[in-house]
Amino acid sequence: GAVVSQHPSRVICKSGTSVKIECRSLDFQATTMFWYRQFPKKSLMLMATSNEGSKATYEQGVEKDKFLINHASLTLSTLTVTSAHPEDSSFYICSARDLDRENIQYFGAGTRLSVL
Amino acid sequence: SQKIEQNSEALNIQEGKTATLTCNYTNYSPAYLQWYRQDPGRGPVFLLLIRENEKEKRKERLKVTFDTTLKQSLFHITASQPADSATYLCALGCAGGNNRLAFGKGNQVVVIP
């Protein structure tokens, strides 16, 4: 399967700081990437759809000024959690859609964010 | 309202037996359905995709069925092994709309040696 790299895998930060998470498709070009959030024993919740060269599409209830998404190239999308607060602590996962492989979404390993 | 239901109780199964998981959905018309495996603290790993016009798909020890009349997919792991212990997620995909996926909560499988 295709490879998606997500970095960092874990981050601990103080309240009020901003955290950037990177998602890279390593062996394919991804015009579309997705950002999810997952709480313990819950399903993946789609936060936003990131399209290369255009603005991200956010799901209802997701603050776009809080979760900044940039998809500047066909292999990289970033999610920045701005002015993080303890309630932002969660598991964030990205995925990239491979058009050459039946539009299957391939996922990164996830980022565990802990805001103190 | 839209729902994707997977059994919340873990499936404990003896090594060598077949594990069968169910995914039921309501108020969706998926063009395809995917199954993923997720280990604790990790991102989901793609396993199989089955389209609405397909009844069954196989890959090695895995088999997926898709019944659009029952609005149900079954996921089978034959000759289960302890390494198959994980949470399995079903995800529904609708044509268009960037091919977004809607996920179930997942069903944990524990294979007992």
mmCIF file of C-alpha atoms in Angstrom:
data_model
loop_
_atom_site.group_PDB
_atom_site.id
_atom_site.type_symbol
_atom_site.label_atom_id
_atom_site.label_comp_id
_atom_site.label_asym_id
_atom_site.label_seq_id
_atom_site.Cartn_x
_atom_site.Cartn_y
_atom_site.Cartn_z
ATOM 1 C CA GLY A 1 0.000 0.000 0.000
ATOM 2 C CA ALA A 2 0.911 3.650 -0.264
ATOM 3 C CA VAL A 3 2.934 5.310 2.487
ATOM 4 C CA VAL A 4 1.862 8.359 4.440
ATOM 5 C CA SER A 5 4.231 9.875 6.966
ATOM 6 C CA GLN A 6 2.956 11.984 9.857
ATOM 7 C CA HIS A 7 5.200 13.979 12.155
ATOM 8 C CA PRO A 8 5.560 14.396 15.072
ATOM 9 C CA SER A 9 4.137 11.234 16.604
ATOM 10 C CA ARG A 10 3.793 12.841 19.981
ATOM 11 C CA VAL A 11 3.906 16.388 21.265
ATOM 12 C CA ILE A 12 3.477 17.889 24.696
ATOM 13 C CA CYS A 13 3.050 21.631 24.873
ATOM 14 C CA LYS A 14 1.996 24.383 27.211
ATOM 15 C CA SER A 15 -1.389 25.998 26.959
ATOM 16 C CA GLY A 16 -1.380 28.943 24.560
ATOM 17 C CA THR A 17 1.303 27.669 22.223
ATOM 18 C CA SER A 18 0.781 26.605 18.618
ATOM 19 C CA VAL A 19 1.586 23.163 17.326
ATOM 20 C CA LYS A 20 2.187 22.174 13.711
ATOM 21 C CA ILE A 21 1.629 18.632 12.454
ATOM 22 C CA GLU A 22 2.914 17.519 9.065
ATOM 23 C CA CYS A 23 1.442 14.902 6.768
ATOM 24 C CA ARG A 24 3.387 13.696 3.749
ATOM 25 C CA SER A 25 2.533 11.230 1.023
ATOM 26 C CA LEU A 26 5.858 9.534 0.325
ATOM 27 C CA ASP A 27 5.279 7.527 -2.820
ATOM 28 C CA PHE A 28 2.301 9.171 -4.493
ATOM 29 C CA GLN A 29 0.847 12.573 -5.151
ATOM 30 C CA ALA A 30 -2.195 13.500 -3.120
ATOM 31 C CA THR A 31 -4.418 16.294 -4.347
ATOM 32 C CA THR A 32 -6.652 15.619 -1.374
ATOM 33 C CA MET A 33 -5.700 14.945 2.218
ATOM 34 C CA PHE A 34 -7.920 14.619 5.250
ATOM 35 C CA TRP A 35 -7.479 15.487 8.914
ATOM 36 C CA TYR A 36 -9.224 13.495 11.606
ATOM 37 C CA ARG A 37 -9.457 13.615 15.351
ATOM 38 C CA GLN A 38 -10.025 10.559 17.496
ATOM 39 C CA PHE A 39 -11.011 10.315 21.152
ATOM 40 C CA PRO A 40 -10.484 7.107 23.145
ATOM 41 C CA LYS A 41 -12.807 4.322 22.047
ATOM 42 C CA LYS A 42 -14.513 6.643 19.584
ATOM 43 C CA SER A 43 -14.644 6.693 15.827
ATOM 44 C CA LEU A 44 -12.507 8.918 13.672
ATOM 45 C CA MET A 45 -14.125 12.313 13.296
ATOM 46 C CA LEU A 46 -13.352 14.159 10.085
ATOM 47 C CA MET A 47 -12.208 17.677 10.839
ATOM 48 C CA ALA A 48 -11.412 18.994 7.392
ATOM 49 C CA THR A 49 -10.608 18.124 3.813
ATOM 50 C CA SER A 50 -7.436 19.639 2.482
ATOM 51 C CA ASN A 51 -7.139 20.287 -1.251
ATOM 52 C CA GLU A 52 -3.838 21.165 -2.851
ATOM 53 C CA GLY A 53 -3.707 24.781 -3.883
ATOM 54 C CA SER A 54 -7.032 25.783 -2.399
ATOM 55 C CA LYS A 55 -8.660 26.437 0.944
ATOM 56 C CA ALA A 56 -9.545 23.553 3.178
ATOM 57 C CA THR A 57 -13.139 22.530 3.682
ATOM 58 C CA TYR A 58 -14.005 22.278 7.365
ATOM 59 C CA GLU A 59 -16.658 20.090 8.893
ATOM 60 C CA GLN A 60 -19.453 21.644 10.882
ATOM 61 C CA GLY A 61 -18.342 22.651 14.353
ATOM 62 C CA VAL A 62 -14.620 22.761 13.550
ATOM 63 C CA GLU A 63 -13.093 26.204 14.023
ATOM 64 C CA LYS A 64 -11.032 27.057 10.979
ATOM 65 C CA ASP A 65 -9.113 29.781 12.841
ATOM 66 C CA LYS A 66 -8.223 27.279 15.509
ATOM 67 C CA PHE A 67 -7.127 24.501 13.199
ATOM 68 C CA LEU A 68 -5.203 26.015 10.308
ATOM 69 C CA ILE A 69 -4.637 23.758 7.335
ATOM 70 C CA ASN A 70 -2.190 24.337 4.531
ATOM 71 C CA HIS A 71 -1.792 22.059 1.514
ATOM 72 C CA ALA A 72 0.933 23.809 -0.422
ATOM 73 C CA SER A 73 2.163 20.860 -2.469
ATOM 74 C CA LEU A 74 0.932 17.536 -3.813
ATOM 75 C CA THR A 75 2.778 15.667 -1.078
ATOM 76 C CA LEU A 76 2.431 17.825 2.017
ATOM 77 C CA SER A 77 -0.395 19.083 4.168
ATOM 78 C CA THR A 78 0.025 20.703 7.577
ATOM 79 C CA LEU A 79 -2.374 21.178 10.466
ATOM 80 C CA THR A 80 -1.569 23.905 12.965
ATOM 81 C CA VAL A 81 -3.406 23.919 16.258
ATOM 82 C CA THR A 82 -3.263 27.568 17.279
ATOM 83 C CA SER A 83 -3.251 28.734 20.892
ATOM 84 C CA ALA A 84 -3.707 25.191 22.089
ATOM 85 C CA HIS A 85 -5.735 24.500 25.221
ATOM 86 C CA PRO A 86 -6.080 21.313 27.277
ATOM 87 C CA GLU A 87 -9.375 20.489 25.547
ATOM 88 C CA ASP A 88 -7.448 20.272 22.267
ATOM 89 C CA SER A 89 -5.553 17.279 23.639
ATOM 90 C CA SER A 90 -6.384 14.380 21.378
ATOM 91 C CA PHE A 91 -5.116 11.968 18.738
ATOM 92 C CA TYR A 92 -4.885 13.646 15.339
ATOM 93 C CA ILE A 93 -4.578 11.534 12.209
ATOM 94 C CA CYS A 94 -4.113 12.521 8.604
ATOM 95 C CA SER A 95 -4.851 10.557 5.470
ATOM 96 C CA ALA A 96 -4.090 11.019 1.804
ATOM 97 C CA ARG A 97 -6.202 9.855 -1.082
ATOM 98 C CA ASP A 98 -4.430 7.966 -3.860
ATOM 99 C CA LEU A 99 -6.218 8.517 -7.155
ATOM 100 C CA ASP A 100 -4.232 5.716 -8.772
ATOM 101 C CA ARG A 101 -5.341 3.200 -6.157
ATOM 102 C CA GLU A 102 -9.133 3.326 -6.268
ATOM 103 C CA ASN A 103 -9.243 6.545 -4.232
ATOM 104 C CA ILE A 104 -8.273 4.602 -1.121
ATOM 105 C CA GLN A 105 -7.309 6.754 1.858
ATOM 106 C CA TYR A 106 -3.986 5.848 3.397
ATOM 107 C CA PHE A 107 -3.369 7.030 6.919
ATOM 108 C CA GLY A 108 -0.448 8.408 8.823
ATOM 109 C CA ALA A 109 0.556 6.946 12.165
ATOM 110 C CA GLY A 110 -1.146 9.751 14.081
ATOM 111 C CA THR A 111 -0.022 12.478 16.451
ATOM 112 C CA ARG A 112 -0.786 12.376 20.155
ATOM 113 C CA LEU A 113 -1.161 15.976 21.344
ATOM 114 C CA SER A 114 -1.113 16.698 25.064
ATOM 115 C CA VAL A 115 -1.668 20.303 26.134
ATOM 116 C CA LEU A 116 -0.707 21.073 29.708
ATOM 117 C CA SER B 1 -30.192 10.175 11.344
ATOM 118 C CA GLN B 2 -27.181 8.484 9.815
ATOM 119 C CA LYS B 3 -25.602 5.648 11.731
ATOM 120 C CA ILE B 4 -22.773 3.186 11.281
ATOM 121 C CA GLU B 5 -22.923 0.421 13.856
ATOM 122 C CA GLN B 6 -20.222 -1.980 14.864
ATOM 123 C CA ASN B 7 -20.361 -4.203 17.908
ATOM 124 C CA SER B 8 -18.953 -2.348 20.899
ATOM 125 C CA GLU B 9 -18.102 -5.563 22.714
ATOM 126 C CA ALA B 10 -14.740 -7.121 22.003
ATOM 127 C CA LEU B 11 -14.759 -10.398 20.098
ATOM 128 C CA ASN B 12 -12.663 -12.998 21.896
ATOM 129 C CA ILE B 13 -11.819 -15.902 19.647
ATOM 130 C CA GLN B 14 -9.620 -18.957 19.805
ATOM 131 C CA GLU B 15 -6.605 -19.077 17.550
ATOM 132 C CA GLY B 16 -7.375 -20.894 14.312
ATOM 133 C CA LYS B 17 -11.074 -20.063 14.310
ATOM 134 C CA THR B 18 -12.839 -17.616 12.015
ATOM 135 C CA ALA B 19 -13.638 -14.188 13.386
ATOM 136 C CA THR B 20 -16.700 -12.482 11.900
ATOM 137 C CA LEU B 21 -17.433 -8.803 12.390
ATOM 138 C CA THR B 22 -20.544 -6.903 11.375
ATOM 139 C CA CYS B 23 -21.009 -3.374 10.094
ATOM 140 C CA ASN B 24 -24.579 -2.105 9.764
ATOM 141 C CA TYR B 25 -25.503 1.276 8.423
ATOM 142 C CA THR B 26 -28.600 3.474 8.294
ATOM 143 C CA ASN B 27 -29.470 6.371 6.012
ATOM 144 C CA TYR B 28 -26.386 6.010 3.872
ATOM 145 C CA SER B 29 -26.089 5.005 0.241
ATOM 146 C CA PRO B 30 -22.405 4.141 0.025
ATOM 147 C CA ALA B 31 -20.763 3.617 -3.320
ATOM 148 C CA TYR B 32 -18.124 1.539 -1.578
ATOM 149 C CA LEU B 33 -17.099 0.319 1.819
ATOM 150 C CA GLN B 34 -13.635 -0.100 3.292
ATOM 151 C CA TRP B 35 -12.249 -2.038 6.214
ATOM 152 C CA TYR B 36 -9.260 -0.863 8.195
ATOM 153 C CA ARG B 37 -7.221 -2.288 11.024
ATOM 154 C CA GLN B 38 -6.161 -0.019 13.872
ATOM 155 C CA ASP B 39 -3.691 -0.869 16.613
ATOM 156 C CA PRO B 40 -3.570 1.141 19.868
ATOM 157 C CA GLY B 41 -1.989 4.566 19.384
ATOM 158 C CA ARG B 42 -1.589 4.068 15.632
ATOM 159 C CA GLY B 43 -3.341 5.237 12.494
ATOM 160 C CA PRO B 44 -5.676 2.898 10.593
ATOM 161 C CA VAL B 45 -4.184 0.524 8.038
ATOM 162 C CA PHE B 46 -6.185 -0.171 4.883
ATOM 163 C CA LEU B 47 -7.258 -3.787 4.388
ATOM 164 C CA LEU B 48 -9.997 -4.151 1.790
ATOM 165 C CA LEU B 49 -12.355 -2.130 -0.379
ATOM 166 C CA ILE B 50 -15.627 -3.472 -1.753
ATOM 167 C CA ARG B 51 -17.910 -1.627 -4.139
ATOM 168 C CA GLU B 52 -21.708 -1.518 -4.100
ATOM 169 C CA ASN B 53 -21.934 -3.788 -7.145
ATOM 170 C CA GLU B 54 -19.662 -6.423 -5.574
ATOM 171 C CA LYS B 55 -20.944 -9.129 -3.266
ATOM 172 C CA GLU B 56 -17.677 -10.450 -1.925
ATOM 173 C CA LYS B 57 -13.971 -9.619 -1.868
ATOM 174 C CA ARG B 58 -11.079 -11.686 -0.601
ATOM 175 C CA LYS B 59 -7.493 -10.996 0.300
ATOM 176 C CA GLU B 60 -5.419 -13.775 1.799
ATOM 177 C CA ARG B 61 -7.201 -14.781 5.051
ATOM 178 C CA LEU B 62 -9.642 -11.890 4.868
ATOM 179 C CA LYS B 63 -13.077 -11.879 3.295
ATOM 180 C CA VAL B 64 -15.594 -9.059 3.064
ATOM 181 C CA THR B 65 -19.217 -9.186 1.940
ATOM 182 C CA PHE B 66 -21.464 -6.270 1.099
ATOM 183 C CA ASP B 67 -25.249 -6.501 1.081
ATOM 184 C CA THR B 68 -26.837 -3.208 0.040
ATOM 185 C CA THR B 69 -30.329 -4.575 0.653
ATOM 186 C CA LEU B 70 -29.566 -5.477 4.269
ATOM 187 C CA LYS B 71 -27.293 -2.423 4.530
ATOM 188 C CA GLN B 72 -24.638 -4.583 6.027
ATOM 189 C CA SER B 73 -21.056 -5.675 5.531
ATOM 190 C CA LEU B 74 -19.458 -8.717 7.112
ATOM 191 C CA PHE B 75 -15.722 -8.999 7.673
ATOM 192 C CA HIS B 76 -14.164 -12.422 8.190
ATOM 193 C CA ILE B 77 -10.697 -13.384 9.379
ATOM 194 C CA THR B 78 -10.108 -17.077 8.755
ATOM 195 C CA ALA B 79 -7.538 -19.137 10.635
ATOM 196 C CA SER B 80 -7.143 -16.277 13.086
ATOM 197 C CA GLN B 81 -3.784 -15.661 14.722
ATOM 198 C CA PRO B 82 -2.806 -13.718 17.855
ATOM 199 C CA ALA B 83 -1.223 -11.115 15.551
ATOM 200 C CA ASP B 84 -4.719 -10.399 14.196
ATOM 201 C CA SER B 85 -5.685 -8.908 17.574
ATOM 202 C CA ALA B 86 -6.606 -5.283 16.869
ATOM 203 C CA THR B 87 -9.589 -3.008 16.333
ATOM 204 C CA TYR B 88 -11.253 -3.225 12.933
ATOM 205 C CA LEU B 89 -13.026 -0.218 11.480
ATOM 206 C CA CYS B 90 -15.545 -0.117 8.710
ATOM 207 C CA ALA B 91 -15.798 3.037 6.648
ATOM 208 C CA LEU B 92 -18.445 4.062 4.150
ATOM 209 C CA GLY B 93 -17.554 6.050 1.089
ATOM 210 C CA CYS B 94 -19.985 8.001 -1.017
ATOM 211 C CA ALA B 95 -19.278 9.009 -4.597
ATOM 212 C CA GLY B 96 -18.390 12.639 -5.039
ATOM 213 C CA GLY B 97 -17.684 15.099 -2.229
ATOM 214 C CA ASN B 98 -13.965 14.366 -2.308
ATOM 215 C CA ASN B 99 -14.708 10.715 -1.485
ATOM 216 C CA ARG B 100 -15.008 11.405 2.193
ATOM 217 C CA LEU B 101 -15.272 8.421 4.507
ATOM 218 C CA ALA B 102 -17.612 7.947 7.430
ATOM 219 C CA PHE B 103 -16.235 5.587 10.059
ATOM 220 C CA GLY B 104 -17.801 3.236 12.533
ATOM 221 C CA LYS B 105 -16.402 3.113 16.075
ATOM 222 C CA GLY B 106 -14.617 -0.129 15.403
ATOM 223 C CA ASN B 107 -14.822 -3.617 16.841
ATOM 224 C CA GLN B 108 -11.971 -5.061 18.865
ATOM 225 C CA VAL B 109 -10.816 -8.596 18.154
ATOM 226 C CA VAL B 110 -8.753 -10.570 20.647
ATOM 227 C CA VAL B 111 -7.311 -13.837 19.387
ATOM 228 C CA ILE B 112 -6.481 -16.192 22.225
ATOM 229 C CA PRO B 113 -3.520 -18.539 21.687
#
